[in-house]
GROMACS .gro file of C-alpha atoms in nm:
model
  348
    1UNK     CA    1   5.034   6.662  12.596
    2UNK     CA    2   5.258   6.900  12.371
    3UNK     CA    3   5.539   6.730  12.208
    4UNK     CA    4   5.823   6.899  12.069
    5UNK     CA    5   6.045   6.731  11.833
    6UNK     CA    6   6.427   6.873  11.822
    7UNK     CA    7   6.553   6.816  11.498
    8UNK     CA    8   6.950   6.798  11.441
    9UNK     CA    9   7.110   7.124  11.322
   10UNK     CA   10   7.184   7.101  10.966
   11UNK     CA   11   7.559   7.067  10.900
   12UNK     CA   12   7.665   7.377  10.635
   13UNK     CA   13   7.752   7.287  10.329
   14UNK     CA   14   8.032   7.398  10.095
   15UNK     CA   15   7.754   7.511   9.861
   16UNK     CA   16   7.597   7.786  10.106
   17UNK     CA   17   7.926   8.000  10.189
   18UNK     CA   18   7.995   7.988   9.781
   19UNK     CA   19   7.628   8.140   9.719
   20UNK     CA   20   7.675   8.393   9.978
   21UNK     CA   21   7.997   8.484   9.815
   22UNK     CA   22   7.867   8.490   9.477
   23UNK     CA   23   7.583   8.729   9.568
   24UNK     CA   24   7.823   8.946   9.803
   25UNK     CA   25   8.056   8.973   9.449
   26UNK     CA   26   7.721   9.025   9.244
   27UNK     CA   27   7.646   9.303   9.501
   28UNK     CA   28   7.944   9.492   9.437
   29UNK     CA   29   7.994   9.447   9.051
   30UNK     CA   30   7.775   9.752   8.987
   31UNK     CA   31   8.017   9.959   9.216
   32UNK     CA   32   8.322   9.816   9.046
   33UNK     CA   33   8.186   9.866   8.696
   34UNK     CA   34   8.136  10.244   8.772
   35UNK     CA   35   8.456  10.300   8.950
   36UNK     CA   36   8.609  10.176   8.577
   37UNK     CA   37   8.394  10.373   8.393
   38UNK     CA   38   8.450  10.700   8.592
   39UNK     CA   39   8.746  10.792   8.429
   40UNK     CA   40   8.650  10.738   8.097
   41UNK     CA   41   8.524  11.040   7.863
   42UNK     CA   42   8.531  11.121   7.490
   43UNK     CA   43   8.769  11.372   7.600
   44UNK     CA   44   9.025  11.156   7.718
   45UNK     CA   45   9.002  10.832   7.526
   46UNK     CA   46   9.106  10.997   7.178
   47UNK     CA   47   9.145  10.656   7.050
   48UNK     CA   48   8.764  10.600   7.002
   49UNK     CA   49   8.727  10.983   6.856
   50UNK     CA   50   8.917  10.916   6.498
   51UNK     CA   51   8.881  11.231   6.299
   52UNK     CA   52   9.166  11.197   6.011
   53UNK     CA   53   9.127  10.930   5.710
   54UNK     CA   54   9.393  10.726   5.836
   55UNK     CA   55   9.300  10.721   6.210
   56UNK     CA   56   8.920  10.625   6.091
   57UNK     CA   57   9.055  10.356   5.886
   58UNK     CA   58   9.249  10.209   6.163
   59UNK     CA   59   8.951  10.235   6.397
   60UNK     CA   60   8.711  10.059   6.140
   61UNK     CA   61   8.977   9.780   6.101
   62UNK     CA   62   8.993   9.702   6.475
   63UNK     CA   63   8.605   9.684   6.509
   64UNK     CA   64   8.585   9.450   6.226
   65UNK     CA   65   8.885   9.204   6.366
   66UNK     CA   66   8.703   9.252   6.718
   67UNK     CA   67   8.367   9.154   6.609
   68UNK     CA   68   8.502   8.878   6.415
   69UNK     CA   69   8.654   8.747   6.724
   70UNK     CA   70   8.353   8.802   6.897
   71UNK     CA   71   8.202   8.534   6.658
   72UNK     CA   72   8.452   8.250   6.806
   73UNK     CA   73   8.460   8.385   7.168
   74UNK     CA   74   8.063   8.424   7.235
   75UNK     CA   75   7.958   8.093   7.102
   76UNK     CA   76   8.264   7.935   7.298
   77UNK     CA   77   8.103   8.132   7.613
   78UNK     CA   78   7.779   7.982   7.538
   79UNK     CA   79   7.863   7.615   7.475
   80UNK     CA   80   8.030   7.636   7.797
   81UNK     CA   81   7.775   7.739   7.996
   82UNK     CA   82   7.522   7.538   7.839
   83UNK     CA   83   7.733   7.229   7.912
   84UNK     CA   84   7.800   7.346   8.280
   85UNK     CA   85   7.430   7.365   8.311
   86UNK     CA   86   7.315   7.052   8.151
   87UNK     CA   87   7.596   6.809   8.260
   88UNK     CA   88   7.585   6.931   8.607
   89UNK     CA   89   7.655   6.650   8.867
   90UNK     CA   90   7.307   6.737   9.028
   91UNK     CA   91   7.052   6.675   8.697
   92UNK     CA   92   7.235   6.345   8.645
   93UNK     CA   93   7.255   6.360   8.258
   94UNK     CA   94   7.255   6.063   8.074
   95UNK     CA   95   7.616   5.958   7.971
   96UNK     CA   96   7.686   5.770   7.651
   97UNK     CA   97   8.013   5.584   7.652
   98UNK     CA   98   7.972   5.514   7.286
   99UNK     CA   99   7.974   5.848   7.145
  100UNK     CA  100   8.252   5.886   6.895
  101UNK     CA  101   8.118   6.156   6.623
  102UNK     CA  102   7.864   6.393   6.547
  103UNK     CA  103   7.856   6.576   6.198
  104UNK     CA  104   7.700   6.881   6.340
  105UNK     CA  105   7.954   6.938   6.640
  106UNK     CA  106   8.267   6.887   6.362
  107UNK     CA  107   8.107   7.152   6.133
  108UNK     CA  108   8.059   7.411   6.457
  109UNK     CA  109   8.406   7.367   6.577
  110UNK     CA  110   8.584   7.355   6.262
  111UNK     CA  111   8.378   7.573   6.012
  112UNK     CA  112   8.328   7.846   6.238
  113UNK     CA  113   8.691   7.927   6.335
  114UNK     CA  114   8.780   7.855   5.959
  115UNK     CA  115   8.548   8.110   5.843
  116UNK     CA  116   8.682   8.386   6.080
  117UNK     CA  117   9.016   8.304   5.971
  118UNK     CA  118   8.950   8.373   5.621
  119UNK     CA  119   8.758   8.676   5.709
  120UNK     CA  120   9.046   8.813   5.943
  121UNK     CA  121   9.279   8.728   5.663
  122UNK     CA  122   9.098   8.936   5.443
  123UNK     CA  123   9.060   9.238   5.640
  124UNK     CA  124   9.404   9.226   5.767
  125UNK     CA  125   9.503   9.237   5.410
  126UNK     CA  126   9.311   9.553   5.341
  127UNK     CA  127   9.417   9.683   5.655
  128UNK     CA  128   9.809   9.654   5.608
  129UNK     CA  129   9.840   9.832   5.272
  130UNK     CA  130   9.540  10.060   5.379
  131UNK     CA  131   9.703  10.229   5.657
  132UNK     CA  132  10.098  10.156   5.542
  133UNK     CA  133  10.262  10.459   5.698
  134UNK     CA  134  10.471  10.504   5.365
  135UNK     CA  135  10.206  10.447   5.114
  136UNK     CA  136   9.840  10.442   5.262
  137UNK     CA  137   9.638  10.362   4.953
  138UNK     CA  138   9.308  10.440   5.152
  139UNK     CA  139   9.414  10.827   5.067
  140UNK     CA  140   9.432  10.710   4.675
  141UNK     CA  141   9.092  10.527   4.713
  142UNK     CA  142   8.887  10.858   4.882
  143UNK     CA  143   8.901  11.221   4.826
  144UNK     CA  144   8.839  11.498   5.040
  145UNK     CA  145   8.460  11.560   5.107
  146UNK     CA  146   8.530  11.886   5.273
  147UNK     CA  147   8.761  12.043   5.073
  148UNK     CA  148   8.754  11.882   4.719
  149UNK     CA  149   9.062  11.968   4.465
  150UNK     CA  150   9.004  12.105   4.162
  151UNK     CA  151   8.850  11.864   3.903
  152UNK     CA  152   8.771  11.616   4.203
  153UNK     CA  153   9.073  11.470   4.192
  154UNK     CA  154   9.328  11.392   4.500
  155UNK     CA  155   9.594  11.653   4.520
  156UNK     CA  156   9.910  11.520   4.343
  157UNK     CA  157  10.183  11.687   4.528
  158UNK     CA  158  10.188  11.622   4.931
  159UNK     CA  159  10.276  11.854   5.191
  160UNK     CA  160  10.597  11.796   5.342
  161UNK     CA  161  10.673  11.811   5.699
  162UNK     CA  162  11.032  11.723   5.846
  163UNK     CA  163  11.018  11.621   6.198
  164UNK     CA  164  11.281  11.602   6.444
  165UNK     CA  165  11.229  11.432   6.805
  166UNK     CA  166  11.491  11.603   7.018
  167UNK     CA  167  11.500  11.530   7.431
  168UNK     CA  168  11.221  11.624   7.480
  169UNK     CA  169  11.047  11.866   7.228
  170UNK     CA  170  10.937  11.843   6.876
  171UNK     CA  171  11.068  12.024   6.579
  172UNK     CA  172  10.870  12.052   6.261
  173UNK     CA  173  11.040  12.201   5.933
  174UNK     CA  174  10.830  12.297   5.615
  175UNK     CA  175  11.137  12.265   5.355
  176UNK     CA  176  10.946  12.396   5.061
  177UNK     CA  177  10.808  12.712   5.277
  178UNK     CA  178  11.175  12.746   5.434
  179UNK     CA  179  10.993  12.810   5.770
  180UNK     CA  180  10.993  12.582   6.126
  181UNK     CA  181  10.774  12.539   6.427
  182UNK     CA  182  10.858  12.423   6.750
  183UNK     CA  183  10.616  12.234   6.953
  184UNK     CA  184  10.334  12.299   6.725
  185UNK     CA  185  10.215  12.221   6.382
  186UNK     CA  186   9.976  12.357   6.117
  187UNK     CA  187   9.841  12.152   5.820
  188UNK     CA  188   9.574  12.246   5.567
  189UNK     CA  189   9.248  12.043   5.528
  190UNK     CA  190   9.194  11.843   5.198
  191UNK     CA  191   9.571  11.781   5.157
  192UNK     CA  192   9.786  11.491   5.180
  193UNK     CA  193  10.063  11.556   5.484
  194UNK     CA  194  10.380  11.353   5.440
  195UNK     CA  195  10.583  11.372   5.752
  196UNK     CA  196  10.943  11.267   5.750
  197UNK     CA  197  11.094  11.190   6.086
  198UNK     CA  198  11.403  11.127   6.284
  199UNK     CA  199  11.549  11.177   6.623
  200UNK     CA  200  11.841  11.345   6.761
  201UNK     CA  201  11.920  11.105   7.068
  202UNK     CA  202  11.674  10.840   7.142
  203UNK     CA  203  11.347  10.671   6.983
  204UNK     CA  204  11.077  10.817   7.033
  205UNK     CA  205  10.733  10.735   6.934
  206UNK     CA  206  10.510  10.994   6.681
  207UNK     CA  207  10.175  10.968   6.758
  208UNK     CA  208   9.832  11.184   6.708
  209UNK     CA  209   9.572  10.915   6.794
  210UNK     CA  210   9.260  11.125   6.621
  211UNK     CA  211   9.477  11.152   6.295
  212UNK     CA  212   9.767  10.942   6.221
  213UNK     CA  213   9.888  10.599   6.355
  214UNK     CA  214  10.185  10.555   6.579
  215UNK     CA  215  10.535  10.538   6.415
  216UNK     CA  216  10.933  10.539   6.580
  217UNK     CA  217  11.124  10.828   6.538
  218UNK     CA  218  11.473  10.714   6.555
  219UNK     CA  219  11.803  10.860   6.535
  220UNK     CA  220  12.040  10.843   6.224
  221UNK     CA  221  11.729  10.711   6.031
  222UNK     CA  222  11.418  10.853   5.860
  223UNK     CA  223  11.064  10.723   5.892
  224UNK     CA  224  10.774  10.829   5.727
  225UNK     CA  225  10.412  10.868   5.804
  226UNK     CA  226  10.128  10.986   5.584
  227UNK     CA  227   9.774  11.144   5.677
  228UNK     CA  228   9.530  11.363   5.547
  229UNK     CA  229   9.257  11.571   5.755
  230UNK     CA  230   8.909  11.690   5.571
  231UNK     CA  231   8.802  11.913   5.889
  232UNK     CA  232   8.951  12.205   6.066
  233UNK     CA  233   9.041  12.156   6.415
  234UNK     CA  234   9.277  12.100   6.692
  235UNK     CA  235   9.421  11.770   6.814
  236UNK     CA  236   9.722  11.666   7.066
  237UNK     CA  237  10.015  11.475   6.911
  238UNK     CA  238  10.274  11.340   7.167
  239UNK     CA  239  10.544  11.116   7.191
  240UNK     CA  240  10.417  10.737   7.290
  241UNK     CA  241  10.727  10.623   7.396
  242UNK     CA  242  10.912  10.646   7.722
  243UNK     CA  243  11.212  10.819   7.630
  244UNK     CA  244  11.336  10.992   7.929
  245UNK     CA  245  11.193  11.284   8.220
  246UNK     CA  246  11.072  11.510   7.973
  247UNK     CA  247  10.854  11.260   7.768
  248UNK     CA  248  10.512  11.323   7.982
  249UNK     CA  249  10.529  11.685   7.853
  250UNK     CA  250  10.663  11.609   7.500
  251UNK     CA  251  10.324  11.697   7.321
  252UNK     CA  252  10.255  11.937   7.037
  253UNK     CA  253   9.865  12.051   6.927
  254UNK     CA  254   9.811  11.993   6.572
  255UNK     CA  255   9.627  12.270   6.402
  256UNK     CA  256   9.400  12.165   6.091
  257UNK     CA  257   9.330  12.493   5.886
  258UNK     CA  258   9.171  12.545   5.539
  259UNK     CA  259   9.428  12.614   5.243
  260UNK     CA  260   9.297  12.961   5.229
  261UNK     CA  261   9.424  13.013   5.607
  262UNK     CA  262   9.717  12.772   5.584
  263UNK     CA  263   9.883  13.040   5.321
  264UNK     CA  264   9.806  13.331   5.544
  265UNK     CA  265   9.999  13.163   5.839
  266UNK     CA  266  10.287  13.066   5.646
  267UNK     CA  267  10.303  13.431   5.526
  268UNK     CA  268  10.302  13.554   5.883
  269UNK     CA  269  10.565  13.299   5.976
  270UNK     CA  270  10.765  13.428   5.682
  271UNK     CA  271  10.742  13.800   5.805
  272UNK     CA  272  10.918  13.710   6.123
  273UNK     CA  273  11.286  13.775   6.180
  274UNK     CA  274  11.380  13.448   6.358
  275UNK     CA  275  11.618  13.210   6.180
  276UNK     CA  276  11.707  12.842   6.258
  277UNK     CA  277  12.082  12.752   6.159
  278UNK     CA  278  12.245  12.426   6.272
  279UNK     CA  279  12.392  12.598   6.549
  280UNK     CA  280  12.066  12.751   6.710
  281UNK     CA  281  11.961  12.424   6.673
  282UNK     CA  282  12.223  12.257   6.862
  283UNK     CA  283  12.123  12.473   7.155
  284UNK     CA  284  11.752  12.416   7.086
  285UNK     CA  285  11.820  12.032   7.111
  286UNK     CA  286  12.016  12.049   7.417
  287UNK     CA  287  11.759  11.836   7.710
  288UNK     CA  288  11.461  12.031   7.780
  289UNK     CA  289  11.156  11.944   8.009
  290UNK     CA  290  10.900  12.179   7.835
  291UNK     CA  291  10.668  12.170   8.138
  292UNK     CA  292  10.531  12.538   8.040
  293UNK     CA  293  10.455  12.382   7.681
  294UNK     CA  294  10.683  12.633   7.493
  295UNK     CA  295  10.613  12.701   7.114
  296UNK     CA  296  10.830  12.880   6.875
  297UNK     CA  297  10.815  12.983   6.493
  298UNK     CA  298  11.112  13.053   6.270
  299UNK     CA  299  11.076  13.247   5.946
  300UNK     CA  300  11.393  13.090   5.815
  301UNK     CA  301  11.538  12.755   5.803
  302UNK     CA  302  11.912  12.671   5.728
  303UNK     CA  303  11.894  12.454   5.353
  304UNK     CA  304  11.937  12.077   5.444
  305UNK     CA  305  11.884  12.085   5.825
  306UNK     CA  306  11.712  11.766   5.865
  307UNK     CA  307  11.965  11.589   5.655
  308UNK     CA  308  12.205  11.742   5.876
  309UNK     CA  309  12.047  11.619   6.182
  310UNK     CA  310  12.057  11.255   6.052
  311UNK     CA  311  12.408  11.262   5.929
  312UNK     CA  312  12.505  11.406   6.245
  313UNK     CA  313  12.330  11.114   6.462
  314UNK     CA  314  12.486  10.853   6.237
  315UNK     CA  315  12.813  11.048   6.310
  316UNK     CA  316  12.763  10.958   6.691
  317UNK     CA  317  12.623  11.318   6.772
  318UNK     CA  318  12.470  11.306   7.126
  319UNK     CA  319  12.305  11.564   7.356
  320UNK     CA  320  12.408  11.525   7.728
  321UNK     CA  321  12.159  11.569   8.018
  322UNK     CA  322  12.223  11.758   8.282
  323UNK     CA  323  12.191  11.615   8.598
  324UNK     CA  324  11.927  11.842   8.769
  325UNK     CA  325  11.708  11.792   8.475
  326UNK     CA  326  11.620  11.423   8.637
  327UNK     CA  327  11.726  11.435   8.987
  328UNK     CA  328  11.445  11.475   9.256
  329UNK     CA  329  11.230  11.553   8.917
  330UNK     CA  330  10.876  11.529   9.126
  331UNK     CA  331  11.013  11.744   9.413
  332UNK     CA  332  11.132  12.008   9.153
  333UNK     CA  333  10.825  12.032   8.960
  334UNK     CA  334  10.629  12.096   9.233
  335UNK     CA  335  10.840  12.364   9.446
  336UNK     CA  336  11.051  12.473   9.165
  337UNK     CA  337  10.889  12.447   8.814
  338UNK     CA  338  11.054  12.794   8.718
  339UNK     CA  339  11.403  12.636   8.710
  340UNK     CA  340  11.299  12.436   8.343
  341UNK     CA  341  11.200  12.769   8.197
  342UNK     CA  342  11.498  12.969   8.292
  343UNK     CA  343  11.704  12.641   8.185
  344UNK     CA  344  11.526  12.693   7.823
  345UNK     CA  345  11.602  13.058   7.843
  346UNK     CA  346  11.977  13.023   7.899
  347UNK     CA  347  11.964  12.784   7.569
  348UNK     CA  348  11.902  13.076   7.336
   0.00000   0.00000   0.00000
């Protein structure tokens, strides 16, 4: 006789659906990681591809800070996982209610953070002065490998470029060369470049991720940023602060050329006929959304124009934004982008 023993069905525990959910999410993790990394490339994440001396130093200090912090975070995570595994309920680990002190744990809990804080303080001190926008000591310690100055010494006199941020364009004035460029800038390799920056109306941020750190550009004030590039190339700078409708197009290509090519470029610009007076600047400074990435050069610039811009801002000079530049911006960009170019031509 065959006997069949019917066992009662085992009730589903809370651990079973939890394990099922864990397996489900672990299966989806590679897909989520692929989606997150799908938009990453070395051409878009310019912050991870430093070229200039200042940018490389900032990147190095950032990596050092992250590694030091990982010396705290990773051991902490490992100890948490070990404690969860060792003292889980099913293991029934031994409990010692008389435990009060452990020299080994004290050394780990206080020694590692203390060493990390000392290391962070040391490298922070170096970094603050090394990449200080007004006087970066990193440029005094390093010479240009690509274009060393005569005698192996760093060039004494930096190239001065006065930068004016308007709504929403960038004007670069070379006071010694008495020329100017709009929405593009040229610098010589192997030479320190000193940017002196101001704005006409609202605050912007001057930023070339691969060459130089970010700094505020404010109306009625003059800030300063210093950099050096050792290799020829072209990099994109932009405004890193939300300053209105045209901020997204407020970009400028930065061209680094050899000292000889820079002299040739200056001579070519000075051979032109366009002149930038303060009256012409007032037309230029009227709000413009530069969708067409318009560039311009000026063979002659009115003396002390940069100082005049700062003084006017201090006296309350502003430039009103026409309503049609901001109303229905998305629709107009898609259907009637030409009106922006037409507006720019009407100002000249």
